[in-house]
Amino acid sequence: GLYDQKTTAKMGKMQGAKYRVEGALVSMTQRGAVKSVSYNFNMQLIDIERNVQVWGDEKEIRKVSGR
């Protein structure tokens, strides 16, 4: 088979999730003498039991090209 049967999760033995990941990806394009495309990534890690954000980060990536 594809899996080692000794290491696969057994029915009824799996744990529920402790965290969830949320996020968004937004892109913006500006055109003019040059074309600029920005991507903004925003992510959070949420503790499900306490409903508290335990980690978050935002990153922007920009690409500029001439015409």
Coordinates of C-alpha atoms in Angstrom, one line a residue:
G1 CA 0.0 0.0 0.0
L2 CA 0.9 3.7 0.0
Y3 CA 1.1 4.0 3.8
D4 CA 2.8 2.1 6.6
Q5 CA -0.3 0.8 8.5
K6 CA 1.5 1.1 11.8
T7 CA 1.8 4.9 11.5
T8 CA -1.7 5.8 10.0
A9 CA -4.3 7.5 12.2
K10 CA -6.9 5.1 13.6
M11 CA -10.6 6.0 13.5
G12 CA -11.6 7.7 16.8
K13 CA -8.0 8.5 17.8
M14 CA -7.6 11.7 15.9
Q15 CA -7.4 14.9 17.9
G16 CA -9.5 18.0 17.0
A17 CA -7.8 21.1 15.7
K18 CA -6.3 23.5 18.2
Y19 CA -5.6 26.4 15.8
R20 CA -7.0 27.8 12.6
V21 CA -5.3 29.9 10.0
E22 CA -7.1 32.9 8.5
G23 CA -5.8 35.3 6.0
A24 CA -6.3 37.4 2.9
L25 CA -4.5 38.1 -0.3
V26 CA -5.2 41.5 -2.0
S27 CA -3.6 42.6 -5.3
M28 CA -3.5 46.2 -6.6
T29 CA -2.4 47.4 -10.0
Q30 CA -1.4 50.9 -10.8
R31 CA -0.7 52.0 -14.4
G32 CA 1.0 55.0 -15.7
A33 CA 4.5 55.5 -17.1
V34 CA 5.3 52.3 -15.3
K35 CA 3.1 49.4 -14.2
S36 CA 3.2 48.6 -10.5
V37 CA 1.5 45.5 -9.1
S38 CA 1.4 45.0 -5.3
Y39 CA 0.3 41.9 -3.4
N40 CA -0.5 42.2 0.2
F41 CA -0.6 39.0 2.3
N42 CA -2.2 39.1 5.7
M43 CA -2.3 36.0 7.9
Q44 CA -3.3 35.1 11.5
L45 CA -3.1 32.0 13.6
I46 CA -6.1 31.7 16.0
D47 CA -6.3 29.5 19.1
I48 CA -9.7 27.9 18.6
E49 CA -10.4 27.2 22.3
R50 CA -9.7 30.7 23.5
N51 CA -10.6 32.5 20.2
V52 CA -7.4 34.5 20.6
Q53 CA -4.9 35.5 17.8
V54 CA -1.5 33.9 18.8
W55 CA 0.4 35.0 15.7
G56 CA -0.1 37.4 12.8
D57 CA 1.9 38.9 10.1
E58 CA 1.5 41.0 7.0
K59 CA 3.8 41.1 3.9
E60 CA 3.7 43.2 0.8
I61 CA 5.4 42.2 -2.5
R62 CA 5.7 44.7 -5.3
K63 CA 6.6 44.3 -8.9
V64 CA 7.4 47.3 -11.1
S65 CA 7.8 47.1 -14.8
G66 CA 8.5 49.8 -17.5
R67 CA 6.4 50.2 -20.6

